[in-house]
GROMACS .gro file of C-alpha atoms in nm:
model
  155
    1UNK     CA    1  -0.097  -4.888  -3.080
    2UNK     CA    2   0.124  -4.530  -2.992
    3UNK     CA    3   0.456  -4.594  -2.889
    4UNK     CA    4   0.609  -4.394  -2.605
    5UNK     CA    5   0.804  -4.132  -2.832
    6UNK     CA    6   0.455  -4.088  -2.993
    7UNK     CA    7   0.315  -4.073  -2.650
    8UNK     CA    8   0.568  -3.811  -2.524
    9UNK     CA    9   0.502  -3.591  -2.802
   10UNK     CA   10   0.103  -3.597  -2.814
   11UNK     CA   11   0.143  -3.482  -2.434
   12UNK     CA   12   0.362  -3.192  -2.569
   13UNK     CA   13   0.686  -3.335  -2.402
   14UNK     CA   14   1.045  -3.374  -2.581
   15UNK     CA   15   1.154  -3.713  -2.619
   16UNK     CA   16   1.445  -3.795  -2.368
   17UNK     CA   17   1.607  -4.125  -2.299
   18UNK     CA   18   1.482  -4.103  -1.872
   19UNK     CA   19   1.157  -4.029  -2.000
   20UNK     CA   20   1.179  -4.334  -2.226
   21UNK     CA   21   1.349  -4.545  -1.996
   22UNK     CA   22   1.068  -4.467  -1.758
   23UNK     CA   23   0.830  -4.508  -1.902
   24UNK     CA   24   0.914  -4.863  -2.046
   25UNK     CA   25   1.019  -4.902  -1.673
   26UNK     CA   26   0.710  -4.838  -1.520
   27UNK     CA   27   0.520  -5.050  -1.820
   28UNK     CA   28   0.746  -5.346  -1.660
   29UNK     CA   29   0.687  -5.234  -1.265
   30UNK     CA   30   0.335  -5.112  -1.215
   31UNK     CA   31   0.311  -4.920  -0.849
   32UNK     CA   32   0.708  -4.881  -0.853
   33UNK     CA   33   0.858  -4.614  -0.610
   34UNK     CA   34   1.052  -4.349  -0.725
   35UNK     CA   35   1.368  -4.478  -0.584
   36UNK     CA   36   1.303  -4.845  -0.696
   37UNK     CA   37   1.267  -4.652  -1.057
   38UNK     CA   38   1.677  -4.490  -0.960
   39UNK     CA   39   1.732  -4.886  -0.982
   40UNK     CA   40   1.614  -5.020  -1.237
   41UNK     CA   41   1.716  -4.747  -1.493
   42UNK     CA   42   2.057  -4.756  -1.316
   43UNK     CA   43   2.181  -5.042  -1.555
   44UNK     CA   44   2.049  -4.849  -1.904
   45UNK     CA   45   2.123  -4.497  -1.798
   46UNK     CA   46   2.416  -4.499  -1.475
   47UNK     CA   47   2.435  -4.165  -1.429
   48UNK     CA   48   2.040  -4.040  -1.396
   49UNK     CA   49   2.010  -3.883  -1.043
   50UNK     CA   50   1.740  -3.931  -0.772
   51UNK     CA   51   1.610  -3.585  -0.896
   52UNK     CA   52   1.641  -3.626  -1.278
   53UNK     CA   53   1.403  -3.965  -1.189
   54UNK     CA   54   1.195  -3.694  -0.949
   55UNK     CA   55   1.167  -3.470  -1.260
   56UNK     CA   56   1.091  -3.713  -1.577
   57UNK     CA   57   0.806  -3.856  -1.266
   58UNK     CA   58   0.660  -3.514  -1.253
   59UNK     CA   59   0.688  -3.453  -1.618
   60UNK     CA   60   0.496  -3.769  -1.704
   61UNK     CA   61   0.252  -3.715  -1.432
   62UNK     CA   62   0.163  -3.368  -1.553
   63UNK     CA   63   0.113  -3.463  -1.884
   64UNK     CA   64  -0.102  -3.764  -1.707
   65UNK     CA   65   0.077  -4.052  -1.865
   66UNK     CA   66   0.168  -4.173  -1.562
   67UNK     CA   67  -0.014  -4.186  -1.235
   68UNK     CA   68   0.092  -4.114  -0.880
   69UNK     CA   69  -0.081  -4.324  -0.575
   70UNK     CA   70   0.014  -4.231  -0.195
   71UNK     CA   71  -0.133  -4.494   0.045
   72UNK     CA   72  -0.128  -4.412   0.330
   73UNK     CA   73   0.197  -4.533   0.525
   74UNK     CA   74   0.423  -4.547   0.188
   75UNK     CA   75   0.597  -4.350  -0.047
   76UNK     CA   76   0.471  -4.246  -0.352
   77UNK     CA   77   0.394  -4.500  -0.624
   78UNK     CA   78   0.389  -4.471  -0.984
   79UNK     CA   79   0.167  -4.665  -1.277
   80UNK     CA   80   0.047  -4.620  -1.622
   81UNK     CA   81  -0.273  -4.730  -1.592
   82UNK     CA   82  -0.436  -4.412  -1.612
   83UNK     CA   83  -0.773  -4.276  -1.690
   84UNK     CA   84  -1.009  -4.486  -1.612
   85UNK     CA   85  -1.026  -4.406  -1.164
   86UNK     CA   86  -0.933  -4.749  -1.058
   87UNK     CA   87  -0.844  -4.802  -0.683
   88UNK     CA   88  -0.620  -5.024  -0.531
   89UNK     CA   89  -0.572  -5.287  -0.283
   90UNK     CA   90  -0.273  -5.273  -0.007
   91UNK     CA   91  -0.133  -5.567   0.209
   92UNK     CA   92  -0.103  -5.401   0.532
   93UNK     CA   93   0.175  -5.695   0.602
   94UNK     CA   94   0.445  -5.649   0.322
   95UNK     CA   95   0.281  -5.340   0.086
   96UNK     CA   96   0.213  -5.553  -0.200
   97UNK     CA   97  -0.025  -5.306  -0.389
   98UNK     CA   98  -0.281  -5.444  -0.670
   99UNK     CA   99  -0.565  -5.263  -0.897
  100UNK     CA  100  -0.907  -5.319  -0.878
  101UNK     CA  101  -1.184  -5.179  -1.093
  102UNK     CA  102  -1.410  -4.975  -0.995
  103UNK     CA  103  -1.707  -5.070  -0.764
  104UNK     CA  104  -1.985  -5.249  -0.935
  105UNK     CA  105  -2.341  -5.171  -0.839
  106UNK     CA  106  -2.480  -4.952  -0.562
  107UNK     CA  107  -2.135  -4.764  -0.473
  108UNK     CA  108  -2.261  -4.479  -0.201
  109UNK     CA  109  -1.882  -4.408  -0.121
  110UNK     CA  110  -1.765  -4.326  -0.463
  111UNK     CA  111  -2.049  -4.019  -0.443
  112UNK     CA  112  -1.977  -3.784  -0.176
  113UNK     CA  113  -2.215  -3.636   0.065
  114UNK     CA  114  -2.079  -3.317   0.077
  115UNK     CA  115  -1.870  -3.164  -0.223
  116UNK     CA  116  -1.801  -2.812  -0.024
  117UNK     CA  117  -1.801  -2.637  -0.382
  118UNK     CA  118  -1.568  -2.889  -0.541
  119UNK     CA  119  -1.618  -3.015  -0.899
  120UNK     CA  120  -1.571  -3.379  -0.820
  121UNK     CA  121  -1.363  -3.579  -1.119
  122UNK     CA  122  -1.233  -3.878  -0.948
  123UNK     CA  123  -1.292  -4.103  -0.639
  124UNK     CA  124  -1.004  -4.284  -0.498
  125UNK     CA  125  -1.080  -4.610  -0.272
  126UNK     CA  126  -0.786  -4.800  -0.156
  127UNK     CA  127  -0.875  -5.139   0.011
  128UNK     CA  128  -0.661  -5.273   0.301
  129UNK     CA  129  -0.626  -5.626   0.378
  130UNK     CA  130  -0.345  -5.934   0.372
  131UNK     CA  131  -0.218  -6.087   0.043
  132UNK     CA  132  -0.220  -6.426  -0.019
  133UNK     CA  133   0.148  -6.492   0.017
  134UNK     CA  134   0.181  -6.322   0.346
  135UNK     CA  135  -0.166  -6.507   0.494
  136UNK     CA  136  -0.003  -6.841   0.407
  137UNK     CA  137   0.287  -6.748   0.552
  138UNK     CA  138   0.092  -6.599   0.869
  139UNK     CA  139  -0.101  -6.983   0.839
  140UNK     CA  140   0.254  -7.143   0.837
  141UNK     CA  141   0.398  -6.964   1.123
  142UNK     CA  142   0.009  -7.053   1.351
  143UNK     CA  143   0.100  -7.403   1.284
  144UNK     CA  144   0.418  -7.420   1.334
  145UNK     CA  145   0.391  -7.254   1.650
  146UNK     CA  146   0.084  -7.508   1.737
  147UNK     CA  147   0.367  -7.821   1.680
  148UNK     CA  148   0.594  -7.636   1.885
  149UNK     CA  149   0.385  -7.556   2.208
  150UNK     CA  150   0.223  -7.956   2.152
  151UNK     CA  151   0.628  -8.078   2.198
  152UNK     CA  152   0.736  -8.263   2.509
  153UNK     CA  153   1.025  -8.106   2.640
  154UNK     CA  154   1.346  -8.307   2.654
  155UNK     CA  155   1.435  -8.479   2.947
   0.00000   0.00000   0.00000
């Protein structure tokens, strides 16, 4: 297996401790924003800037060992899953992002109708729905309410 420093160089970039610390970072925090990246490299390196973070993200996803997702509604997110044109799923609740593989079988969306003169190389599908954690807590709060409105008032 390549280790990051081996990583960095193969993609033709010099080996710095933010790029480093990043990557491990991301490794750790898959779909992290770049500001949630600010801090958790805050403890290991205290005085990396908001646009030192920017720069090592561009850097990395340049030299495509990182990849940048935008749903719709959110700030940028960072992974290093890369490569392969997975998609995503978003709770439209609390943002909660996870991967998904591509489609399996007959997949009509992933093959546009129209390409304009484009030389298609990836599809991107994000899926929208409600996580588990926030439809149980959506559950809890139905019943809860249902015990509430079945209450006799106090006399």
């Amino acid at each position: 297996m390549v280790d990051d420093t081996e990583l960095l160089r193969g993609a033709g970039l010099r080996v710095t401790a933010p790029r480093l610390a990043a990557l491990r970072a991301i490794e750790t925090r898959p779909h992290t924003t770049a500001d949630d990246l600010v801090t958790a490299l805050a403890a290991e390196l205290p005085t990396t800037s908001h646009q030192a973070v920017y720069g090592v993200l561009a850097a990395l996803t340049g030299a495509g060992l990182v990849r940048r997702i935008e749903p719709a509604g959110s700030p940028a997110r960072y992974e290093r899953r890369t490569g392969d044109n997975h998609h995503h799923i978003v709770c439209t609740m609390c943002g909660a992002i996870g991967d998904v593989d591509c489609a399996v079988g007959h997949a009509p969306c992933l093959t546009p109708s129209e390409t304009h003169g484009f030389a298609v190389t990836t599809a991107e599908v994000t899926y929208w729905g409600i996580c588990e954690q926030c439809a149980a807590a959506e559950q809890s709060d139905v019943e809860t309410d249902a015990v509430t409105a079945n209450r006799p008032e106090p006399s």
